[in-house]
PDB file of C-alpha atoms and ligand atoms in Angstrom:
ATOM      1  CA  MET G 135     -16.213  23.035  -6.502  1.00 96.00           C
ATOM      2  CA  ILE G 136     -15.536  19.382  -7.333  1.00 97.00           C
ATOM      3  CA  GLU G 137     -12.459  18.579  -9.407  1.00 98.00           C
ATOM      4  CA  PHE G 138     -11.227  15.256 -10.742  1.00 98.00           C
ATOM      5  CA  LYS G 139      -7.459  15.097 -10.449  1.00 98.00           C
ATOM      6  CA  ALA G 140      -4.564  12.658 -10.670  1.00 97.00           C
ATOM      7  CA  PHE G 141      -0.938  12.618  -9.536  1.00 96.00           C
ATOM      8  CA  ASP G 142       1.731  12.329 -12.260  1.00 96.00           C
ATOM      9  CA  ASN G 143       1.652   8.527 -11.911  1.00 96.00           C
ATOM     10  CA  GLY G 144      -2.094   8.456 -12.724  1.00 96.00           C
ATOM     11  CA  PHE G 145      -3.308   7.961  -9.120  1.00 97.00           C
ATOM     12  CA  GLU G 146      -6.785   9.492  -9.205  1.00 98.00           C
ATOM     13  CA  TYR G 147      -8.529  11.568  -6.568  1.00 98.00           C
ATOM     14  CA  ILE G 148     -11.430  13.974  -6.139  1.00 98.00           C
ATOM     15  CA  GLN G 149     -10.754  17.437  -4.795  1.00 98.00           C
ATOM     16  CA  VAL G 150     -13.614  19.214  -3.043  1.00 98.00           C
ATOM     17  CA  THR G 151     -13.675  22.856  -2.038  1.00 98.00           C
ATOM     18  CA  ASN G 152     -16.682  24.590  -0.514  1.00 98.00           C
ATOM     19  CA  ALA G 153     -17.252  27.566   1.790  1.00 98.00           C
ATOM     20  CA  SER G 154     -16.594  25.411   4.903  1.00 98.00           C
ATOM     21  CA  ALA G 155     -13.759  23.077   4.010  1.00 98.00           C
ATOM     22  CA  SER G 156     -11.455  21.473   1.466  1.00 98.00           C
ATOM     23  CA  ALA G 157     -10.851  17.750   1.029  1.00 98.00           C
ATOM     24  CA  LYS G 158      -9.201  15.166  -1.186  1.00 98.00           C
ATOM     25  CA  ILE G 159     -10.554  11.660  -1.684  1.00 98.00           C
ATOM     26  CA  ALA G 160      -8.674   8.906  -3.524  1.00 98.00           C
ATOM     27  CA  LEU G 161     -10.728   6.504  -5.612  1.00 98.00           C
ATOM     28  CA  GLN G 162      -8.482   3.710  -4.347  1.00 98.00           C
ATOM     29  CA  GLY G 163      -9.933   2.759  -0.987  1.00 98.00           C
ATOM     30  CA  GLY G 164     -12.487   5.627  -0.979  1.00 98.00           C
ATOM     31  CA  HIS G 165      -9.715   7.172   1.069  1.00 98.00           C
ATOM     32  CA  VAL G 166     -10.125  10.719   2.424  1.00 98.00           C
ATOM     33  CA  PHE G 167      -6.503  11.881   2.623  1.00 98.00           C
ATOM     34  CA  HIS G 168      -7.033  15.586   3.229  1.00 98.00           C
ATOM     35  CA  TYR G 169      -9.669  17.522   5.137  1.00 98.00           C
ATOM     36  CA  ALA G 170      -9.258  21.049   6.496  1.00 98.00           C
ATOM     37  CA  ARG G 171     -11.806  23.630   7.502  1.00 97.00           C
ATOM     38  CA  GLN G 172     -11.370  26.918   5.658  1.00 97.00           C
ATOM     39  CA  GLY G 173      -8.620  28.984   7.283  1.00 96.00           C
ATOM     40  CA  GLU G 174      -7.513  26.142   9.584  1.00 94.00           C
ATOM     41  CA  ILE G 175      -4.647  23.665   9.486  1.00 94.00           C
ATOM     42  CA  PRO G 176      -5.582  20.155   8.268  1.00 96.00           C
ATOM     43  CA  LEU G 177      -7.475  17.985  10.726  1.00 97.00           C
ATOM     44  CA  LEU G 178      -6.206  14.783   9.128  1.00 98.00           C
ATOM     45  CA  TRP G 179      -2.561  13.797   9.144  1.00 98.00           C
ATOM     46  CA  VAL G 180      -0.927  12.343   6.073  1.00 98.00           C
ATOM     47  CA  SER G 181       2.663  11.160   6.024  1.00 97.00           C
ATOM     48  CA  GLU G 182       5.141  13.160   3.979  1.00 94.00           C
ATOM     49  CA  ALA G 183       6.634   9.761   3.075  1.00 95.00           C
ATOM     50  CA  SER G 184       3.350   8.193   1.983  1.00 94.00           C
ATOM     51  CA  ASP G 185       3.051   6.477  -1.364  1.00 89.00           C
ATOM     52  CA  PHE G 186       0.203   7.517  -3.606  1.00 96.00           C
ATOM     53  CA  GLU G 187       0.429   4.465  -5.784  1.00 96.00           C
ATOM     54  CA  TYR G 188      -2.080   1.837  -6.824  1.00 97.00           C
ATOM     55  CA  GLY G 189      -1.724  -1.319  -4.760  1.00 95.00           C
ATOM     56  CA  LYS G 190      -0.247   0.497  -1.733  1.00 93.00           C
ATOM     57  CA  ALA G 191      -2.305   1.951   1.111  1.00 92.00           C
ATOM     58  CA  ILE G 192      -1.949   5.680   1.754  1.00 96.00           C
ATOM     59  CA  ARG G 193      -0.312   6.319   5.137  1.00 98.00           C
ATOM     60  CA  GLY G 194      -2.617   8.845   6.752  1.00 98.00           C
ATOM     61  CA  GLY G 195      -6.109  10.253   6.241  1.00 98.00           C
ATOM     62  CA  VAL G 196      -8.915   7.751   6.771  1.00 98.00           C
ATOM     63  CA  PRO G 197      -8.096   4.249   5.488  1.00 98.00           C
ATOM     64  CA  ILE G 198     -11.183   2.049   5.303  1.00 98.00           C
ATOM     65  CA  CYS G 199     -10.301  -1.221   7.017  1.00 98.00           C
ATOM     66  CA  TRP G 200     -12.772  -3.779   5.672  1.00 98.00           C
ATOM     67  CA  PRO G 201     -13.940  -6.632   5.829  1.00 98.00           C
ATOM     68  CA  ALA G 202     -11.515  -7.224   8.680  1.00 98.00           C
ATOM     69  CA  PHE G 203      -9.900  -5.017  11.252  1.00 98.00           C
ATOM     70  CA  GLY G 204      -6.191  -5.790  11.843  1.00 96.00           C
ATOM     71  CA  MET G 205      -5.737  -9.547  11.747  1.00 95.00           C
ATOM     72  CA  ASN G 206      -9.252 -10.258  13.121  1.00 94.00           C
ATOM     73  CA  ASN G 207      -9.679 -12.521  10.070  1.00 94.00           C
ATOM     74  CA  PRO G 208      -6.247 -14.195   9.679  1.00 95.00           C
ATOM     75  CA  SER G 209      -7.016 -15.404   6.149  1.00 94.00           C
ATOM     76  CA  LEU G 210      -7.157 -11.792   4.906  1.00 97.00           C
ATOM     77  CA  PRO G 211      -4.416  -9.185   4.541  1.00 95.00           C
ATOM     78  CA  GLN G 212      -4.000  -6.903   7.599  1.00 97.00           C
ATOM     79  CA  HIS G 213      -7.001  -4.489   7.714  1.00 98.00           C
ATOM     80  CA  GLY G 214      -8.678  -6.275   4.774  1.00 98.00           C
ATOM     81  CA  PHE G 215      -8.643  -5.434   1.075  1.00 98.00           C
ATOM     82  CA  ALA G 216     -10.912  -2.385   0.722  1.00 98.00           C
ATOM     83  CA  ARG G 217      -8.042   0.064   1.216  1.00 97.00           C
ATOM     84  CA  TYR G 218      -6.309  -1.348  -1.882  1.00 94.00           C
ATOM     85  CA  SER G 219      -9.495  -1.644  -3.978  1.00 97.00           C
ATOM     86  CA  MET G 220     -10.786   0.815  -6.570  1.00 97.00           C
ATOM     87  CA  PHE G 221     -14.104   2.325  -5.518  1.00 98.00           C
ATOM     88  CA  LYS G 222     -16.620   3.527  -8.081  1.00 98.00           C
ATOM     89  CA  LEU G 223     -17.917   7.084  -7.886  1.00 98.00           C
ATOM     90  CA  LEU G 224     -21.720   6.970  -7.601  1.00 98.00           C
ATOM     91  CA  SER G 225     -22.485  10.660  -7.104  1.00 97.00           C
ATOM     92  CA  CYS G 226     -21.121  14.085  -6.241  1.00 97.00           C
ATOM     93  CA  ASN G 227     -23.623  16.522  -4.832  1.00 97.00           C
ATOM     94  CA  GLU G 228     -23.033  20.150  -3.912  1.00 98.00           C
ATOM     95  CA  ILE G 229     -25.889  20.284  -1.398  1.00 98.00           C
ATOM     96  CA  ASN G 230     -25.331  23.988  -0.714  1.00 98.00           C
ATOM     97  CA  ALA G 231     -22.413  26.433  -0.543  1.00 98.00           C
ATOM     98  CA  THR G 232     -21.115  24.873   2.660  1.00 98.00           C
ATOM     99  CA  LYS G 233     -21.847  21.165   2.186  1.00 98.00           C
ATOM    100  CA  THR G 234     -20.733  18.608  -0.414  1.00 98.00           C
ATOM    101  CA  GLU G 235     -21.587  14.917  -0.484  1.00 98.00           C
ATOM    102  CA  ILE G 236     -19.554  12.284  -2.319  1.00 98.00           C
ATOM    103  CA  ILE G 237     -20.862   8.720  -2.600  1.00 98.00           C
ATOM    104  CA  LEU G 238     -18.622   5.848  -3.651  1.00 98.00           C
ATOM    105  CA  SER G 239     -19.165   2.129  -3.821  1.00 98.00           C
ATOM    106  CA  LEU G 240     -17.308  -1.147  -3.939  1.00 98.00           C
ATOM    107  CA  GLN G 241     -18.684  -4.541  -4.704  1.00 98.00           C
ATOM    108  CA  ASP G 242     -17.434  -8.086  -4.906  1.00 98.00           C
ATOM    109  CA  SER G 243     -15.255  -8.965  -7.877  1.00 98.00           C
ATOM    110  CA  GLU G 244     -13.392 -12.024  -9.115  1.00 97.00           C
ATOM    111  CA  GLU G 245     -10.359 -10.915  -7.055  1.00 96.00           C
ATOM    112  CA  SER G 246     -12.332 -10.177  -3.873  1.00 97.00           C
ATOM    113  CA  LEU G 247     -14.141 -13.528  -4.066  1.00 98.00           C
ATOM    114  CA  LYS G 248     -10.775 -15.299  -4.138  1.00 97.00           C
ATOM    115  CA  LEU G 249      -9.786 -13.542  -0.901  1.00 96.00           C
ATOM    116  CA  TRP G 250     -13.191 -13.504   0.799  1.00 98.00           C
ATOM    117  CA  PRO G 251     -15.928 -15.729  -0.669  1.00 98.00           C
ATOM    118  CA  HIS G 252     -18.923 -13.432  -0.124  1.00 98.00           C
ATOM    119  CA  ARG G 253     -20.975 -11.168  -2.379  1.00 98.00           C
ATOM    120  CA  PHE G 254     -21.341  -7.672  -0.983  1.00 98.00           C
ATOM    121  CA  ARG G 255     -21.835  -4.021  -1.779  1.00 98.00           C
ATOM    122  CA  LEU G 256     -20.283  -1.153   0.156  1.00 98.00           C
ATOM    123  CA  VAL G 257     -21.741   2.324  -0.014  1.00 98.00           C
ATOM    124  CA  LEU G 258     -19.407   4.993   1.332  1.00 98.00           C
ATOM    125  CA  LYS G 259     -20.969   8.397   1.933  1.00 98.00           C
ATOM    126  CA  ILE G 260     -18.557  11.248   2.675  1.00 98.00           C
ATOM    127  CA  THR G 261     -20.050  14.585   3.690  1.00 98.00           C
ATOM    128  CA  LEU G 262     -17.756  17.598   3.764  1.00 98.00           C
ATOM    129  CA  SER G 263     -18.869  20.684   5.626  1.00 98.00           C
ATOM    130  CA  GLU G 264     -17.823  22.334   8.921  1.00 98.00           C
ATOM    131  CA  VAL G 265     -17.674  18.711  10.068  1.00 98.00           C
ATOM    132  CA  LEU G 266     -16.353  15.626   8.317  1.00 98.00           C
ATOM    133  CA  GLU G 267     -18.836  12.783   8.221  1.00 98.00           C
ATOM    134  CA  ILE G 268     -18.044   9.310   6.886  1.00 98.00           C
ATOM    135  CA  GLY G 269     -20.640   6.556   6.732  1.00 98.00           C
ATOM    136  CA  LEU G 270     -19.848   3.082   5.437  1.00 98.00           C
ATOM    137  CA  GLU G 271     -22.762   0.772   4.692  1.00 98.00           C
ATOM    138  CA  THR G 272     -22.084  -2.933   4.182  1.00 98.00           C
ATOM    139  CA  ILE G 273     -24.851  -4.706   2.274  1.00 98.00           C
ATOM    140  CA  ASN G 274     -24.948  -8.485   2.123  1.00 98.00           C
ATOM    141  CA  THR G 275     -25.928  -9.359  -1.479  1.00 98.00           C
ATOM    142  CA  ASP G 276     -25.126 -13.045  -0.946  1.00 98.00           C
ATOM    143  CA  THR G 277     -27.298 -16.002   0.065  1.00 98.00           C
ATOM    144  CA  ASN G 278     -25.378 -16.760   3.268  1.00 98.00           C
ATOM    145  CA  GLU G 279     -24.648 -14.548   6.257  1.00 98.00           C
ATOM    146  CA  PHE G 280     -21.147 -13.139   6.723  1.00 98.00           C
ATOM    147  CA  THR G 281     -19.182 -11.525   9.533  1.00 98.00           C
ATOM    148  CA  VAL G 282     -17.262  -8.281   9.274  1.00 98.00           C
ATOM    149  CA  THR G 283     -14.926  -6.338  11.488  1.00 98.00           C
ATOM    150  CA  GLN G 284     -13.915  -2.905  10.243  1.00 98.00           C
ATOM    151  CA  ALA G 285     -12.574   0.540  11.067  1.00 98.00           C
ATOM    152  CA  LEU G 286     -12.565   4.113   9.867  1.00 98.00           C
ATOM    153  CA  HIS G 287      -8.876   4.280  10.707  1.00 98.00           C
ATOM    154  CA  THR G 288      -8.583   8.046  11.192  1.00 98.00           C
ATOM    155  CA  TYR G 289      -5.123   9.649  11.486  1.00 98.00           C
ATOM    156  CA  PHE G 290      -5.478  12.971  13.348  1.00 98.00           C
ATOM    157  CA  GLN G 291      -2.834  15.634  13.133  1.00 97.00           C
ATOM    158  CA  VAL G 292      -1.535  16.812  16.521  1.00 97.00           C
ATOM    159  CA  SER G 293       0.926  19.581  17.286  1.00 95.00           C
ATOM    160  CA  ASP G 294       2.849  17.408  19.770  1.00 96.00           C
ATOM    161  CA  ILE G 295       2.029  13.791  20.633  1.00 97.00           C
ATOM    162  CA  SER G 296       3.732  14.097  24.033  1.00 96.00           C
ATOM    163  CA  THR G 297       1.129  16.624  25.207  1.00 96.00           C
ATOM    164  CA  ALA G 298      -1.931  15.294  23.305  1.00 97.00           C
ATOM    165  CA  LYS G 299      -4.659  13.459  25.253  1.00 97.00           C
ATOM    166  CA  VAL G 300      -7.587  11.266  24.260  1.00 98.00           C
ATOM    167  CA  ARG G 301     -10.630  11.653  26.491  1.00 97.00           C
ATOM    168  CA  GLY G 302     -13.895   9.706  26.788  1.00 97.00           C
ATOM    169  CA  LEU G 303     -12.607   6.166  27.293  1.00 98.00           C
ATOM    170  CA  ASP G 304     -12.302   6.262  31.075  1.00 97.00           C
ATOM    171  CA  ASN G 305     -13.750   3.150  32.723  1.00 97.00           C
ATOM    172  CA  LYS G 306     -14.163   1.262  29.420  1.00 98.00           C
ATOM    173  CA  PRO G 307     -13.100  -2.352  28.879  1.00 98.00           C
ATOM    174  CA  CYS G 308      -9.865  -2.362  26.939  1.00 98.00           C
ATOM    175  CA  LEU G 309      -7.585  -4.837  25.178  1.00 98.00           C
ATOM    176  CA  ASP G 310      -3.933  -3.888  24.989  1.00 98.00           C
ATOM    177  CA  ALA G 311      -2.987  -5.259  21.557  1.00 97.00           C
ATOM    178  CA  LEU G 312       0.713  -5.138  22.503  1.00 98.00           C
ATOM    179  CA  THR G 313       0.399  -7.442  25.537  1.00 98.00           C
ATOM    180  CA  ASN G 314      -2.950  -9.110  24.754  1.00 97.00           C
ATOM    181  CA  LYS G 315      -4.141  -8.182  28.258  1.00 98.00           C
ATOM    182  CA  ARG G 316      -7.704  -7.099  28.983  1.00 98.00           C
ATOM    183  CA  PHE G 317      -8.421  -4.551  31.705  1.00 98.00           C
ATOM    184  CA  THR G 318     -10.592  -1.534  32.514  1.00 98.00           C
ATOM    185  CA  TYR G 319      -8.960   1.696  31.409  1.00 98.00           C
ATOM    186  CA  SER G 320      -8.773   4.578  33.792  1.00 97.00           C
ATOM    187  CA  GLY G 321      -8.317   8.269  32.917  1.00 97.00           C
ATOM    188  CA  ASP G 322      -7.240  10.039  29.724  1.00 97.00           C
ATOM    189  CA  ILE G 323      -4.871   8.373  27.282  1.00 98.00           C
ATOM    190  CA  VAL G 324      -1.486  10.067  27.057  1.00 98.00           C
ATOM    191  CA  PHE G 325       1.471   9.107  24.875  1.00 98.00           C
ATOM    192  CA  ALA G 326       4.991   8.395  26.103  1.00 98.00           C
ATOM    193  CA  GLU G 327       5.508   5.032  24.376  1.00 98.00           C
ATOM    194  CA  GLU G 328       3.829   2.815  21.769  1.00 98.00           C
ATOM    195  CA  VAL G 329       0.060   2.693  22.339  1.00 98.00           C
ATOM    196  CA  ASP G 330      -2.228   0.145  20.665  1.00 98.00           C
ATOM    197  CA  LEU G 331      -5.480  -0.092  22.644  1.00 98.00           C
ATOM    198  CA  VAL G 332      -8.825  -1.509  21.575  1.00 98.00           C
ATOM    199  CA  PHE G 333     -11.757  -0.216  23.653  1.00 98.00           C
ATOM    200  CA  GLN G 334     -15.132  -1.932  23.815  1.00 98.00           C
ATOM    201  CA  GLU G 335     -18.614  -0.835  24.936  1.00 97.00           C
ATOM    202  CA  VAL G 336     -17.938   2.753  23.886  1.00 97.00           C
ATOM    203  CA  ASP G 337     -21.201   4.669  23.807  1.00 94.00           C
ATOM    204  CA  GLY G 338     -20.214   8.342  24.019  1.00 92.00           C
ATOM    205  CA  GLY G 339     -18.143  10.878  22.111  1.00 94.00           C
ATOM    206  CA  ILE G 340     -14.347  10.875  22.155  1.00 98.00           C
ATOM    207  CA  GLY G 341     -12.272  14.010  22.575  1.00 98.00           C
ATOM    208  CA  LEU G 342      -8.799  14.651  21.244  1.00 98.00           C
ATOM    209  CA  ILE G 343      -7.203  17.395  23.304  1.00 97.00           C
ATOM    210  CA  ASP G 344      -4.276  19.003  21.545  1.00 94.00           C
ATOM    211  CA  SER G 345      -2.544  22.269  22.377  1.00 85.00           C
ATOM    212  CA  GLY G 346      -3.716  23.798  19.111  1.00 71.00           C
ATOM    213  CA  ARG G 347      -7.361  22.695  19.206  1.00 84.00           C
ATOM    214  CA  ASP G 348      -9.846  20.149  20.495  1.00 91.00           C
ATOM    215  CA  VAL G 349     -11.491  17.610  18.215  1.00 97.00           C
ATOM    216  CA  LYS G 350     -14.668  15.649  18.943  1.00 98.00           C
ATOM    217  CA  ILE G 351     -15.493  12.307  17.363  1.00 98.00           C
ATOM    218  CA  THR G 352     -18.963  10.841  17.594  1.00 98.00           C
ATOM    219  CA  SER G 353     -19.989   7.591  16.011  1.00 98.00           C
ATOM    220  CA  SER G 354     -22.881   5.261  15.357  1.00 98.00           C
ATOM    221  CA  GLY G 355     -23.055   1.580  14.433  1.00 98.00           C
ATOM    222  CA  SER G 356     -19.846   1.082  16.381  1.00 98.00           C
ATOM    223  CA  SER G 357     -19.032   0.329  20.003  1.00 98.00           C
ATOM    224  CA  SER G 358     -15.287  -0.181  19.661  1.00 98.00           C
ATOM    225  CA  VAL G 359     -12.568   2.438  19.355  1.00 98.00           C
ATOM    226  CA  VAL G 360      -8.895   1.864  18.634  1.00 98.00           C
ATOM    227  CA  VAL G 361      -6.257   4.330  19.829  1.00 98.00           C
ATOM    228  CA  TRP G 362      -2.859   3.886  18.238  1.00 98.00           C
ATOM    229  CA  ASN G 363       0.519   5.574  17.997  1.00 98.00           C
ATOM    230  CA  PRO G 364       3.549   3.493  16.912  1.00 98.00           C
ATOM    231  CA  TRP G 365       6.120   5.589  18.817  1.00 98.00           C
ATOM    232  CA  ILE G 366       9.822   5.659  17.839  1.00 98.00           C
ATOM    233  CA  ASP G 367      10.862   2.070  16.980  1.00 97.00           C
ATOM    234  CA  LYS G 368       7.727   0.865  15.202  1.00 97.00           C
ATOM    235  CA  CYS G 369       7.466   4.163  13.313  1.00 98.00           C
ATOM    236  CA  ALA G 370      11.023   3.702  12.016  1.00 96.00           C
ATOM    237  CA  ARG G 371      10.118   0.191  10.747  1.00 96.00           C
ATOM    238  CA  MET G 372       6.805   1.080   9.088  1.00 96.00           C
ATOM    239  CA  SER G 373       6.113   1.659   5.415  1.00 94.00           C
ATOM    240  CA  GLY G 374       5.183   5.183   4.368  1.00 95.00           C
ATOM    241  CA  MET G 375       6.387   6.781   7.612  1.00 97.00           C
ATOM    242  CA  ALA G 376       9.227   9.244   8.129  1.00 96.00           C
ATOM    243  CA  LYS G 377      11.381   8.691  11.234  1.00 95.00           C
ATOM    244  CA  GLN G 378       9.753  11.513  13.199  1.00 97.00           C
ATOM    245  CA  SER G 379       6.191  10.915  11.940  1.00 98.00           C
ATOM    246  CA  TYR G 380       4.946   9.483  15.246  1.00 98.00           C
ATOM    247  CA  LYS G 381       5.289  12.925  16.853  1.00 98.00           C
ATOM    248  CA  THR G 382       2.544  14.571  14.838  1.00 97.00           C
ATOM    249  CA  PHE G 383      -0.362  12.113  14.672  1.00 98.00           C
ATOM    250  CA  VAL G 384      -2.602   9.877  16.679  1.00 98.00           C
ATOM    251  CA  CYS G 385      -5.077   7.358  15.260  1.00 98.00           C
ATOM    252  CA  ILE G 386      -8.520   7.247  16.834  1.00 98.00           C
ATOM    253  CA  GLU G 387     -10.431   4.609  14.921  1.00 98.00           C
ATOM    254  CA  THR G 388     -14.197   4.224  14.902  1.00 98.00           C
ATOM    255  CA  ALA G 389     -14.468   0.451  14.672  1.00 98.00           C
ATOM    256  CA  ASN G 390     -16.333  -2.802  14.846  1.00 98.00           C
ATOM    257  CA  ALA G 391     -13.371  -4.800  16.114  1.00 97.00           C
ATOM    258  CA  PHE G 392     -12.748  -7.915  18.236  1.00 96.00           C
ATOM    259  CA  ASP G 393     -15.905  -8.530  20.378  1.00 95.00           C
ATOM    260  CA  ASP G 394     -17.792  -5.871  18.399  1.00 97.00           C
ATOM    261  CA  PHE G 395     -17.931  -7.926  15.151  1.00 98.00           C
ATOM    262  CA  LYS G 396     -21.068  -7.706  12.978  1.00 98.00           C
ATOM    263  CA  VAL G 397     -22.931 -10.652  11.497  1.00 98.00           C
ATOM    264  CA  ILE G 398     -24.880  -9.485   8.431  1.00 98.00           C
ATOM    265  CA  LYS G 399     -27.642 -11.662   7.017  1.00 98.00           C
ATOM    266  CA  PRO G 400     -28.506 -11.917   3.292  1.00 98.00           C
ATOM    267  CA  GLY G 401     -30.309  -8.767   2.116  1.00 98.00           C
ATOM    268  CA  GLU G 402     -29.432  -6.924   5.329  1.00 98.00           C
ATOM    269  CA  SER G 403     -26.939  -4.160   5.945  1.00 98.00           C
ATOM    270  CA  HIS G 404     -24.940  -2.445   8.648  1.00 98.00           C
ATOM    271  CA  THR G 405     -23.654   1.143   8.692  1.00 98.00           C
ATOM    272  CA  ILE G 406     -20.732   2.460  10.697  1.00 98.00           C
ATOM    273  CA  ARG G 407     -20.458   6.235  10.861  1.00 98.00           C
ATOM    274  CA  ALA G 408     -18.018   8.771  12.280  1.00 98.00           C
ATOM    275  CA  VAL G 409     -18.635  12.489  12.633  1.00 98.00           C
ATOM    276  CA  ILE G 410     -15.529  14.548  13.283  1.00 98.00           C
ATOM    277  CA  GLN G 411     -15.684  18.167  14.434  1.00 94.00           C
TER     278      GLN G 411
HETATM  279  C1  BG6 I  69      -3.825  -0.035  13.909  1.00 77.08           C
HETATM  280  C2  BG6 I  69      -3.408  -1.280  14.648  1.00 77.08           C
HETATM  281  O1  BG6 I  69      -5.209  -0.063  13.749  1.00 77.08           O
HETATM  282  O2  BG6 I  69      -3.216  -0.001  12.616  1.00 77.08           O
HETATM  283  C3  BG6 I  69      -1.888  -1.334  14.719  1.00 77.08           C
HETATM  284  O3  BG6 I  69      -4.008  -1.259  15.931  1.00 77.08           O
HETATM  285  C4  BG6 I  69      -1.290  -1.241  13.326  1.00 77.08           C
HETATM  286  O4  BG6 I  69      -1.502  -2.548  15.348  1.00 77.08           O
HETATM  287  C5  BG6 I  69      -1.813   0.027  12.656  1.00 77.08           C
HETATM  288  O5  BG6 I  69       0.111  -1.207  13.404  1.00 77.08           O
HETATM  289  C6  BG6 I  69      -1.286   0.258  11.236  1.00 77.08           C
HETATM  290  O6  BG6 I  69      -1.529  -0.818  10.422  1.00 77.08           O
HETATM  291  P1  BG6 I  69      -1.036  -0.847   8.919  1.00 77.08           P
HETATM  292  O7  BG6 I  69      -1.435  -2.152   8.349  1.00 77.08           O
HETATM  293  O8  BG6 I  69      -1.710   0.311   8.215  1.00 77.08           O
HETATM  294  O9  BG6 I  69       0.464  -0.643   8.956  1.00 77.08           O
END
């Protein structure tokens, strides 16, 4: 079933329910802010203090950071403008009883050209089944090449951050965004303080090991992964977070960030994809 809904303030979203899963996708940002397999607790975390308001990014789910990750392009707002932009619904397709596909798009506008002077089209394909699949295609519709960095900034729900582990990044080059130091990471990532790590040359799946369940993330079109938890002090300072929020989520972001930027020529495209199971 596909339903078109809105919060009391008019903030619109699409609600999908099929035999495998349920999901909610906001038209602002093409933002998946709920996904749960039938009979299971939600896979995605969303803050109880999050705003669902036009012009403000939802805190949780899968923000689309585009055309810049973080402050990779200092002339743009942090994580770019896609997460604040209204996507257009191109199609909803109930492929079968267990699989639904939603396709949204965003293209350049007068406002986007003021921020970023390039003509583009984004096609965001979200497939909801036993797995959550998100593919973001960037098409250069301009006459000059442009460079993008980006992320599918996924907030995963965990039962307890102090016992959660992220696996699959052992021996990968890493930039610690808190100290700006580059080094080779060793072992699983565990959380006992603020973590903001950008991994490069990632070519295999990533595992999130939580006491309740294990999650696997595979990706294509991306060789960088960001692992982030704000911990106590940053969490308390951040918009859309409750004081204790840091305890119940970790972000594992399928990205093209820092050294893994993409140069897209006129008429060409690049797709970044994450499959979460
Ligand atoms: C992560 C960054 O991707 O996003 C962090 O690595 C940042 O440094 C976090 O704090 C959240 O960003 P924002 O803009 O959504 O508050």
